[in-house]
Each structure stands twice: as structure tokens, then as C-alpha cells.
Coordinates of C-alpha atoms in Angstrom, one line a residue:
M64 CA 0.0 -0.2 0.2
S65 CA 1.0 3.6 -0.6
D66 CA 2.3 5.7 2.4
T67 CA -0.6 8.2 1.2
P68 CA -3.3 6.2 0.1
F69 CA -5.8 9.3 -0.3
G70 CA -2.8 11.2 -2.0
F71 CA -3.2 13.0 -5.2
G72 CA 0.7 12.1 -6.9
L73 CA -0.1 11.0 -10.4
P74 CA 0.3 7.7 -11.0
P75 CA 3.5 6.7 -13.3
E76 CA 2.5 6.0 -16.9
E77 CA 2.9 2.9 -18.2
P78 CA 5.9 2.8 -20.1
E79 CA 6.4 2.1 -24.1
N80 CA 9.4 0.4 -23.9
G81 CA 9.0 -1.5 -21.0
D82 CA 12.2 -1.4 -18.4
E83 CA 13.5 0.7 -20.9
G84 CA 10.7 3.4 -20.4
K85 CA 11.3 3.9 -16.9
K86 CA 14.9 4.6 -17.0
K87 CA 14.5 7.8 -19.1
D88 CA 15.3 10.7 -16.9
T89 CA 12.7 12.9 -15.2
P90 CA 13.4 16.6 -14.5
G91 CA 13.4 17.3 -10.9
G92 CA 14.3 13.8 -9.3
E93 CA 12.5 11.7 -6.6
Q94 CA 10.3 15.3 -6.4
G95 CA 9.3 15.2 -10.1
A96 CA 6.0 14.3 -11.4
G97 CA 3.7 12.1 -8.8
G98 CA 6.7 12.7 -6.0
P99 CA 5.5 12.2 -2.2
A100 CA 6.0 15.8 -1.3
N101 CA 4.0 17.0 -4.8
P102 CA 0.8 16.0 -4.7
F103 CA -0.2 17.4 -8.3
G104 CA 2.9 16.7 -9.7
F105 CA 4.1 20.5 -9.7
G106 CA 5.7 23.1 -7.6
L107 CA 3.4 24.9 -5.2
P108 CA 4.6 28.5 -4.4
G109 CA 7.3 28.9 -2.0
A110 CA 8.0 25.2 -2.0
G111 CA 11.3 25.1 -2.7
G112 CA 13.2 22.9 -5.0
P113 CA 14.3 23.8 -8.8
G114 CA 12.4 27.0 -9.6
G115 CA 11.1 27.6 -6.5
G116 CA 11.0 31.0 -4.4
D117 CA 10.2 33.9 -4.9
N118 CA 9.1 33.2 -8.5
P119 CA 6.1 31.3 -8.4
F120 CA 5.5 30.1 -11.9
A121 CA 8.8 28.9 -11.8
A122 CA 8.3 26.8 -8.3
M123 CA 4.6 25.6 -10.2
F124 CA 5.8 24.5 -13.7
G125 CA 10.0 24.6 -13.7
S126 CA 10.1 21.3 -13.1
M127 CA 8.1 19.7 -15.8
N128 CA 7.7 18.9 -19.0
P129 CA 4.9 20.3 -21.3
N130 CA 3.5 16.5 -21.3
D131 CA 3.9 16.0 -17.5
L132 CA 2.2 19.8 -17.2
G133 CA -0.9 18.7 -19.2
A134 CA -1.3 15.1 -17.9
A135 CA -1.4 17.3 -14.4
F136 CA -4.1 19.7 -15.4
Q137 CA -5.7 17.0 -17.2
Q138 CA -5.4 14.6 -13.6
L139 CA -6.8 18.3 -11.8
G140 CA -9.8 18.9 -13.7
Q141 CA -10.8 15.7 -13.7
M142 CA -11.1 16.0 -9.9
L143 CA -12.9 19.1 -10.0
S144 CA -15.4 18.2 -12.8
Y145 CA -16.7 14.9 -11.9
E146 CA -20.1 14.6 -11.2
G147 CA -20.8 10.5 -10.7
G148 CA -21.5 8.4 -7.7
P149 CA -19.2 8.6 -4.4
V150 CA -16.4 6.9 -6.0
N151 CA -14.5 7.6 -9.2
W152 CA -14.4 4.5 -10.6
D153 CA -13.0 5.7 -14.3
M154 CA -9.8 7.3 -12.1
A155 CA -9.9 4.2 -9.9
K156 CA -9.6 1.7 -13.1
D157 CA -6.8 4.0 -14.6
I158 CA -5.2 3.8 -11.4
A159 CA -5.3 0.2 -11.0
R160 CA -4.0 -0.3 -14.7
Q161 CA -1.1 2.2 -14.2
T162 CA -0.3 0.5 -11.1
V163 CA -0.1 -3.2 -12.2
A164 CA 2.3 -1.7 -15.4
Q165 CA 4.5 -1.0 -12.8
G166 CA 5.1 -4.1 -11.8
T167 CA 5.5 -5.7 -8.1
P168 CA 8.4 -4.8 -5.9
D169 CA 10.1 -8.3 -6.8
G170 CA 10.3 -6.7 -10.2
T171 CA 7.9 -9.1 -11.7
K172 CA 6.0 -7.7 -14.2
D173 CA 2.8 -8.2 -15.7
A174 CA 1.9 -10.3 -18.5
S175 CA -0.6 -11.7 -21.5
V176 CA -1.7 -15.4 -20.7
G177 CA 0.0 -17.9 -23.3
P178 CA -2.1 -20.6 -24.7
A179 CA 0.4 -23.2 -22.4
E180 CA -0.3 -21.3 -19.2
R181 CA -4.3 -21.4 -20.0
S182 CA -4.3 -25.0 -21.0
A183 CA -2.4 -25.6 -17.6
V184 CA -5.1 -23.6 -15.8
E185 CA -7.9 -25.1 -17.1
E186 CA -6.4 -28.9 -16.7
A187 CA -5.3 -28.2 -13.0
V188 CA -8.9 -27.0 -12.4
R189 CA -10.4 -30.2 -13.9
L190 CA -8.8 -32.4 -11.9
A191 CA -9.2 -30.1 -8.8
D192 CA -12.8 -30.3 -9.9
L193 CA -12.9 -34.2 -9.5
W194 CA -10.7 -34.6 -6.3
L195 CA -13.6 -32.4 -4.4
D196 CA -16.1 -34.6 -5.8
D197 CA -15.0 -37.2 -3.1
A198 CA -14.4 -34.4 -0.2
T199 CA -18.0 -32.4 -0.3
S200 CA -21.4 -33.2 -1.7
L201 CA -21.8 -29.8 -3.0
P202 CA -21.3 -30.5 -7.1
S203 CA -18.9 -28.7 -8.9
G204 CA -19.7 -24.5 -9.3
S205 CA -17.0 -23.9 -12.2
G206 CA -18.6 -23.3 -15.3
S207 CA -15.6 -22.7 -16.7
A208 CA -11.6 -22.5 -16.0
V209 CA -10.1 -19.2 -17.1
A210 CA -6.5 -17.8 -16.8
W211 CA -6.5 -14.0 -16.3
S212 CA -3.2 -11.7 -16.4
R213 CA -3.3 -8.9 -13.7
A214 CA -5.1 -6.6 -15.6
E215 CA -7.8 -9.1 -16.3
W216 CA -7.9 -9.3 -12.7
V217 CA -8.3 -5.8 -12.3
E218 CA -11.0 -5.6 -14.7
A219 CA -12.9 -8.6 -13.8
T220 CA -13.2 -8.2 -10.1
L221 CA -14.0 -3.9 -9.9
P222 CA -17.7 -4.2 -10.5
V223 CA -17.7 -6.1 -7.1
W224 CA -15.5 -3.7 -5.5
K225 CA -17.8 -0.6 -6.4
E226 CA -20.5 -3.0 -4.7
L227 CA -18.4 -3.0 -1.4
V228 CA -17.1 0.3 -1.3
D229 CA -19.8 2.6 -2.8
P230 CA -21.8 2.3 0.4
V231 CA -19.0 3.5 2.6
A232 CA -18.0 6.2 0.4
E233 CA -21.4 7.3 0.0
R234 CA -21.4 8.1 3.8
V235 CA -18.2 9.7 3.9
G236 CA -19.4 12.0 0.8
L237 CA -23.0 13.2 2.6
A238 CA -20.5 14.3 5.9
M239 CA -18.0 16.3 4.1
G240 CA -21.1 18.0 2.5
D241 CA -23.2 18.4 6.3
V242 CA -20.1 19.8 8.1
L243 CA -20.7 23.2 7.5
P244 CA -23.8 25.1 9.8
E245 CA -26.9 24.9 7.5
E246 CA -26.8 28.8 7.1
M247 CA -23.3 28.6 5.1
Q248 CA -24.4 25.9 3.1
A249 CA -26.4 27.6 0.1
M250 CA -23.2 30.3 0.5
A251 CA -20.3 27.7 0.4
G252 CA -22.4 25.7 -2.5
P253 CA -19.4 25.8 -5.1
L254 CA -16.9 24.8 -2.3
I255 CA -19.2 21.7 -0.9
G256 CA -19.4 20.6 -4.5
M257 CA -15.8 20.7 -5.0
M258 CA -14.8 18.7 -1.8
K259 CA -17.8 15.9 -2.8
S260 CA -15.6 16.0 -6.1
M261 CA -12.6 15.7 -4.6
G262 CA -13.8 13.0 -2.1
G263 CA -15.0 10.7 -5.3
A264 CA -11.5 11.2 -6.7
M265 CA -9.5 10.2 -3.0
F266 CA -11.4 7.2 -2.9
G267 CA -11.0 6.5 -6.7
Q268 CA -7.2 6.7 -6.2
Q269 CA -7.5 4.8 -2.7
I270 CA -9.2 1.6 -4.4
G271 CA -7.4 1.9 -7.7
Q272 CA -4.2 1.9 -6.0
A273 CA -5.3 -1.1 -3.5
V274 CA -6.8 -2.9 -6.1
G275 CA -3.5 -2.4 -8.5
V276 CA -1.5 -3.7 -5.4
L277 CA -3.4 -6.8 -5.1
A278 CA -3.3 -7.7 -8.4
G279 CA -0.4 -8.2 -7.9
E280 CA -0.8 -10.8 -4.7
V281 CA -3.9 -12.5 -5.6
V282 CA -3.4 -16.1 -7.2
G283 CA -7.3 -16.4 -8.0
S284 CA -10.7 -14.7 -7.7
T285 CA -11.7 -15.8 -4.0
D286 CA -8.6 -14.7 -2.3
I287 CA -10.1 -12.8 0.2
G288 CA -13.2 -15.0 1.1
L289 CA -15.4 -13.1 -1.2
P290 CA -16.3 -13.6 -4.7
L291 CA -14.6 -11.0 -6.6
G292 CA -15.0 -12.5 -10.1
P293 CA -18.0 -13.5 -11.9
S294 CA -20.2 -16.5 -11.0
G295 CA -19.2 -19.8 -11.9
K296 CA -15.7 -18.9 -13.3
A297 CA -12.6 -20.3 -11.5
A298 CA -9.8 -18.3 -11.9
L299 CA -5.8 -18.1 -11.5
L300 CA -3.7 -15.6 -12.5
P301 CA -0.6 -18.1 -13.5
V302 CA 2.2 -15.2 -13.1
N303 CA 1.5 -14.9 -9.2
V304 CA 0.6 -18.5 -9.0
E305 CA 4.6 -18.9 -10.3
A306 CA 5.6 -16.0 -7.7
F307 CA 3.9 -17.6 -5.0
G308 CA 5.4 -21.0 -5.3
K309 CA 8.8 -19.8 -6.4
D310 CA 10.7 -20.1 -2.8
L311 CA 8.4 -22.9 -1.5
G312 CA 10.3 -26.1 -2.8
V313 CA 7.6 -27.7 -4.2
P314 CA 7.1 -28.4 -7.5
Q315 CA 5.1 -26.0 -9.7
E316 CA 2.7 -28.3 -10.8
E317 CA 1.7 -29.2 -7.3
V318 CA 1.6 -25.9 -6.1
R319 CA -1.0 -24.9 -9.1
L320 CA -3.2 -27.9 -8.2
Y321 CA -3.2 -27.1 -4.6
L322 CA -4.2 -23.1 -5.7
A323 CA -6.6 -24.6 -8.3
L324 CA -8.4 -26.9 -5.2
R325 CA -9.4 -23.6 -3.1
E326 CA -10.5 -22.1 -6.1
A327 CA -12.6 -24.7 -7.0
A328 CA -13.9 -25.2 -3.4
H329 CA -14.5 -21.8 -2.9
Q330 CA -16.7 -21.7 -6.4
R331 CA -18.7 -24.6 -5.0
L332 CA -19.6 -23.3 -1.7
F333 CA -20.7 -19.7 -3.9
A334 CA -23.0 -21.6 -6.3
H335 CA -24.9 -24.0 -4.3
V336 CA -25.3 -21.9 -1.3
P337 CA -27.7 -19.1 -2.6
W338 CA -27.7 -16.6 0.0
L339 CA -24.0 -16.9 0.8
R340 CA -23.3 -14.0 -1.2
S341 CA -25.8 -11.6 0.1
H342 CA -25.2 -12.8 3.8
L343 CA -21.0 -11.8 3.2
F344 CA -22.2 -8.2 1.1
G345 CA -25.1 -7.1 3.9
A346 CA -22.9 -8.0 6.6
V347 CA -20.0 -5.9 5.1
E348 CA -23.1 -3.2 4.6
G349 CA -24.2 -3.4 7.9
Y350 CA -20.6 -2.8 9.3
A351 CA -20.5 0.0 7.4
R352 CA -24.0 1.4 7.9
G353 CA -22.6 1.6 12.1
I354 CA -19.6 3.9 11.5
K355 CA -19.6 7.3 12.1
V356 CA -17.4 9.8 10.7
D357 CA -15.4 12.1 13.2
T358 CA -17.6 15.4 12.1
A359 CA -15.4 17.8 14.6
K360 CA -12.2 16.6 12.5
L361 CA -13.5 17.0 9.4
E362 CA -15.0 20.2 10.2
D363 CA -11.7 21.5 11.3
V364 CA -10.4 20.5 7.8
V365 CA -13.0 22.1 6.0
G366 CA -12.5 25.2 7.9
Q367 CA -8.8 25.5 7.1
F368 CA -9.3 23.9 3.2
D369 CA -7.0 25.3 0.9
P370 CA -7.8 24.7 -2.2
Q371 CA -4.0 25.3 -3.3
N372 CA -3.1 22.2 -0.7
P373 CA -5.3 19.4 -1.2
E374 CA -2.9 17.5 0.4
E375 CA -3.8 18.6 3.8
L376 CA -7.4 16.8 3.5
Q377 CA -5.5 13.8 2.0
Q378 CA -3.6 13.8 5.1
A379 CA -6.5 14.0 7.6
L380 CA -8.0 11.6 5.7
Q381 CA -5.2 9.4 6.0
Q382 CA -5.1 9.6 9.8
G383 CA -8.6 8.0 10.2
M384 CA -12.2 9.6 10.1
F385 CA -14.0 7.0 10.8
Q386 CA -14.5 5.3 13.6
P387 CA -17.1 2.5 14.6
E388 CA -20.0 2.9 16.9
D389 CA -19.4 1.1 20.6
T390 CA -22.8 -0.1 20.5
P391 CA -24.4 -4.2 20.9
A392 CA -25.9 -3.3 17.1
Q393 CA -22.2 -2.8 15.8
K394 CA -20.4 -5.2 17.4
A395 CA -23.0 -8.3 16.3
A396 CA -22.6 -7.1 12.7
L397 CA -18.6 -6.8 13.5
A398 CA -19.1 -10.7 14.9
R399 CA -21.6 -11.8 12.0
L400 CA -19.1 -10.4 9.7
E401 CA -16.1 -12.1 11.1
T402 CA -17.5 -15.6 11.9
A403 CA -19.1 -15.7 8.5
L404 CA -15.7 -15.6 7.0
A405 CA -13.8 -17.6 9.1
L406 CA -17.0 -20.3 8.3
V407 CA -15.9 -19.9 4.9
E408 CA -12.5 -20.2 5.0
G409 CA -12.5 -22.5 7.4
W410 CA -14.7 -24.9 5.4
V411 CA -12.7 -24.5 2.4
D412 CA -9.1 -25.2 4.1
A413 CA -11.0 -28.6 5.8
V414 CA -12.3 -29.7 2.1
V415 CA -8.8 -28.8 0.6
H416 CA -7.0 -30.7 2.7
A417 CA -9.4 -33.6 2.7
A418 CA -9.2 -33.9 -0.7
A419 CA -5.3 -32.9 -1.1
K420 CA -3.7 -34.8 1.4
P421 CA -3.8 -38.4 0.1
R422 CA -2.7 -37.3 -3.1
L423 CA -0.1 -34.2 -2.8
S424 CA 2.8 -34.9 -0.7
S425 CA 3.2 -31.0 -0.1
A426 CA -0.4 -30.8 1.2
D427 CA 0.3 -30.0 5.0
A428 CA 3.5 -27.1 3.8
L429 CA 1.0 -25.4 1.5
R430 CA -2.1 -25.6 4.2
E431 CA 0.1 -23.6 6.7
T432 CA 1.6 -21.2 4.0
L433 CA -2.0 -20.4 2.7
R434 CA -3.5 -20.3 6.5
R435 CA -0.4 -17.7 7.2
R436 CA -1.0 -15.6 4.0
R437 CA -4.2 -15.0 5.1
A438 CA -3.8 -14.2 8.9
T439 CA -1.0 -11.8 8.3
G440 CA -3.6 -10.0 5.5
G441 CA -2.6 -7.5 2.5
P442 CA -3.6 -4.6 0.6
A443 CA -7.7 -5.8 0.9
E444 CA -7.7 -5.8 4.5
Q445 CA -5.6 -2.4 4.6
T446 CA -7.8 -0.8 2.3
F447 CA -10.5 -1.6 3.9
A448 CA -9.2 -0.9 7.3
T449 CA -8.2 2.6 6.1
L450 CA -11.9 3.2 4.7
I451 CA -14.4 1.7 7.6
G452 CA -11.7 0.4 10.0
L453 CA -12.6 -3.0 8.9
E454 CA -10.4 -5.7 8.1
L455 CA -11.3 -8.8 5.8
R456 CA -9.4 -11.2 7.8
P457 CA -10.8 -14.8 8.9
R458 CA -9.4 -14.2 12.4
R459 CA -10.8 -17.7 13.5
L460 CA -9.5 -19.4 10.4
R461 CA -7.7 -22.2 12.5
D462 CA -11.3 -22.7 14.8
A463 CA -13.5 -23.3 12.3
S464 CA -11.3 -25.5 10.3
R465 CA -11.3 -27.6 13.0
L466 CA -14.8 -27.4 13.6
W467 CA -15.8 -28.7 10.1
A468 CA -13.7 -31.4 10.5
S469 CA -15.1 -32.7 14.1
L470 CA -18.1 -32.0 11.8
T471 CA -17.1 -34.6 8.9
D472 CA -15.8 -37.2 11.4
A473 CA -19.2 -37.0 13.6
R474 CA -21.9 -36.6 10.7
G475 CA -19.9 -37.2 7.5
V476 CA -19.6 -35.5 4.2
D477 CA -23.6 -34.9 3.9
G478 CA -24.4 -34.1 7.3
R479 CA -21.4 -31.4 7.4
D480 CA -22.2 -30.0 4.3
G481 CA -26.2 -29.6 4.7
L482 CA -25.7 -27.4 7.3
W483 CA -25.3 -24.7 4.6
E484 CA -28.8 -25.2 3.6
H485 CA -30.0 -22.3 6.1
P486 CA -27.7 -19.7 7.7
D487 CA -29.7 -20.3 11.1
M488 CA -28.1 -23.9 10.9
L489 CA -24.2 -22.7 10.7
P490 CA -22.1 -22.3 14.0
T491 CA -22.2 -19.0 15.9
A492 CA -19.1 -17.7 17.1
T493 CA -20.2 -19.0 20.3
D494 CA -19.7 -22.5 18.7
L495 CA -16.2 -21.9 17.9
D496 CA -15.6 -21.5 21.6
D497 CA -16.9 -24.9 22.2
P498 CA -16.9 -27.5 18.6
D499 CA -17.8 -30.0 20.7
G500 CA -21.2 -28.8 21.9
F501 CA -21.7 -27.8 18.4
V502 CA -21.1 -30.9 17.0
H503 CA -23.1 -33.7 18.9
R504 CA -25.9 -31.0 19.4
E505 CA -29.5 -31.9 17.3
Q506 CA -29.7 -29.4 14.9
L507 CA -32.9 -27.6 13.8
D508 CA -34.8 -28.8 10.6
F509 CA -35.7 -25.8 8.4
S510 CA -37.2 -28.0 5.5
E511 CA -40.7 -27.8 6.6
L512 CA -40.7 -24.2 7.1
D513 CA -38.8 -23.8 3.9
K514 CA -41.7 -25.6 2.3
M515 CA -44.5 -23.5 3.7
L516 CA -42.9 -20.3 2.9
G517 CA -42.5 -21.5 -0.9
E518 CA -46.1 -22.5 -1.0
A519 CA -47.3 -19.3 0.8
A520 CA -45.3 -17.3 -2.1
G521 CA -46.6 -19.5 -4.5
G522 CA -50.1 -18.3 -3.1
G523 CA -51.3 -21.5 -2.2
S524 CA -55.0 -21.7 -0.6
G525 CA -55.5 -23.1 2.7
K526 CA -52.2 -22.3 3.5
P527 CA -50.8 -19.9 6.5
D528 CA -49.7 -16.2 5.5
L529 CA -46.3 -16.3 6.4
S530 CA -45.7 -12.7 4.2
K531 CA -47.5 -10.7 6.8
D532 CA -46.3 -9.3 10.0
D533 CA -46.2 -12.4 12.1
A534 CA -43.6 -13.9 9.6
P535 CA -40.1 -15.2 10.9
K536 CA -37.6 -12.1 10.1
S537 CA -34.2 -12.7 9.0
D538 CA -31.4 -10.9 11.7
D539 CA -30.8 -8.6 9.3
E540 CA -34.4 -7.2 9.5
D541 CA -34.3 -7.5 13.2
D542 CA -31.3 -5.7 13.4
N543 CA -33.0 -2.9 11.3
G544 CA -36.2 -2.8 13.0
K545 CA -37.8 -3.4 9.9

């Protein structure tokens, strides 16, 4: 992640000649276009450096060539003229693509996927699905297997990032417009409009950079426990799969196959548990609804806002203005989200291990590597932590994996996977503390209730109408008082 996640630095342009394009001399050195001390890529009056001091025009333009100057004004114009939603997603996409073009810190560059790599991914997913048939009762959820470059991963996952981030960004955007006293808002209309436009740009840059960095690390479409790609497509990124297995001492074919098992297992779960996706995304949004903006800090920033120094607003946002409400409802929302993520990742971990252990000599080592990788977190977790204080990390992955394994021993594969039929049948955070108690507890049968609900929805005569106010309410409905 960048040290200035809300920064206004110009993203480096994609070099036309690969590495040679990045070796061209740039006037102004490290503080040239896009340098950390130069948020717009050009000097401000009195900022020092080449052409600084008493000549404001030299300070502003002296260190830039005409192309850089044009790009700087173009980006500034995009920021202030943006009138879309709470996030400037066009900017996010451009920055993500440009971040991908830079390559990763280890020097690995993105590359188009060749026929051999594509064929290897398709074969790995096909074999993974065969192995999973013995480890789970859920049928294959992979209608197709695809091999993506990093840039293709960005394009494929941005719609889901939009769904996750927009509700949070909208709350912040409204707060930015509401911090001024009501009697002043009419007079300050242009300033409020500019603040909202800049807010959309800030979120766009933040998300764009995070997605771009994440594209350099992910190995598939489900790495963070959420389905980021199109439904039914099991995806692997060959260049990242190779980088992941580089220093593990494990044959590349085994690494690819183990990661294909994880991707295919996620796809089965999300394809055949129809309520799961909305359950997870609803948990993220429910947690976000309980976030409050530190209006006192925001008022202070707006009161001192200087259009010539937008980096002050960036620094204030970077320090964090968003705090979770310390209420029972917010704590419950966080617990639901963390437990749901742990259950998904724990089930995948247990199922993949059952499928891989008899067949891959490296299964234990790869399992532990993936567990540590998820526990450490990465750009996605940091992005949500910066935005809303939320880390998409399954903190109780090991506990959940042990519980699913115990359920397999006690009830068999069908009994274990049958718990996904209804959200109320799943273990809770308390059950993770007492897995034996949950494993041997008699489970409720929701089949009759679901049948009654289906008949009521179909308008069957003589059946109770459970769509009335006396119908059972979901957890989300109860939380919202609806």
C-alpha cells in the first residue's frame, strides 16, 4: 500500500518500452511528477526546489515538461469536474491499471497469458474438481476455468469492489457536505461541490491503488474470502501462481493444483449456497452502516481548507476519520462478519485438505503457507481498515477449520455440508469456542419452514400467509427494526 493512500500523486504512466521506458530521466528527480511531496506533480509557490522561492510560476511549472504539465492539469480537471457517484471509478480503474503496469516490488511484470498457461490452468481446475467430488457433497460450481493476467483481474473484479465500497464512500461524501452550518451551505455551494468531487477522486485513487497492488499478489478470484469475479468462473493468475510458489521448494504443478483446489472449492460454495453471497456482502454493509464520521475533525479540516494545498485533506483522511459505533448492534454486526468469513475459509481449508492430503506430498506445507498468508493480511485488508476500520480477515480460521473437520468425523460429508442449507443452521462465534458442543447438538430442521414459505409465496390456498407481519424475520430485518 502507498504511504499516502488518499494522495494526489500522478500515477506513473505505462512505459512504452518496458523497463527502458522507466529509465528515462525525469527533471526534478524523486520529487518530480508524482513525488510524495508534490501531490499534483508540480511545485507550489514557495515550495522550494528547482525554480522555487520568489518566482511562483517557476516553482509551479519549472520542474515539468509539457507532457507532465498537461497530464497534471488533466487529472486536476477530472477531480474537480467529476459529478458521478461517491467514488470516481474511472479514475480507480486507470490507477489500478497503471499500478499493475509498474510491476511488483520484486520486479515481476504483468504479461498476457499464453496458450500453454491457459491450458495448464484449465487442466488443474478440471483435476481439482474431480478430487473435490470425494471431499464434499456440493457439486462443481466452475462452469469454466480462466487464466487471467493481472490487468484482466482488475477489469473482472472492479464491479464487485464498487458494490463493496460505494455504500461506505457515500456516507463519507454526505458527511463532507454536512459539516458546514446550514446557513452557510447555500453560500458555500461551490466549495461543497468541489469537496464532494475531490472526495470521489480520493476514494477512486485509494481503491485504484489498492486494487492495483492486490492484483500483484492474488492467485485467483476468491483470495479474500469474497467472490470478486464473475459467477461460475474459476480463475487463476499464472504469473502470480508462479511467484507464490517460487521459494517454497514445491513443484510448480503441485502449487498450481493446490491453488486450483481452493479456487474450485470456493466456487462450489458460492454457486450452491444461494444466500451466502448476499449474507457476506450484507454483513459488510451492515457493519459500514454503524460507522460514524468524526465530524469535529472534518469540520476543522474544511474550515482550514486551502484549494492550493489539497494534500492537507488527504493527510487528515489518512489519519482516519471513521470510527465504529461502540454499540451492541455494531459489535454484533462485526461478530457476524468475522464469523461468516471464518466459516467460509474454514470450510474451504478443511475440504481442500481432505482432497489434497492423500494425493499431494506437499499438502501440509501448502496448507500452512496459505493459512499464514491469510492471517497476515494484505492490501485488501488495509484498504478496508483505512476506509472503515474493517479488516477482511478470518481471525478464527483455524478454529473454524477444526470445527468443520470434527463435523465431518461425526456426521459425514453430507451432514457437514447440509448445514449450508440455511444461515441459522451454521455455527456461531460461541460455537467456535465450544466445537464439541456444537458437533453433538441436535440441529433444527428448516425444510418444513422453507416448504411453507414457498407455498405461501406461490399463493397456495388454505396455507398460512407467512408474508404478513407475523412471518419469521431474518437477522438483518431484526437488526434494522423492519
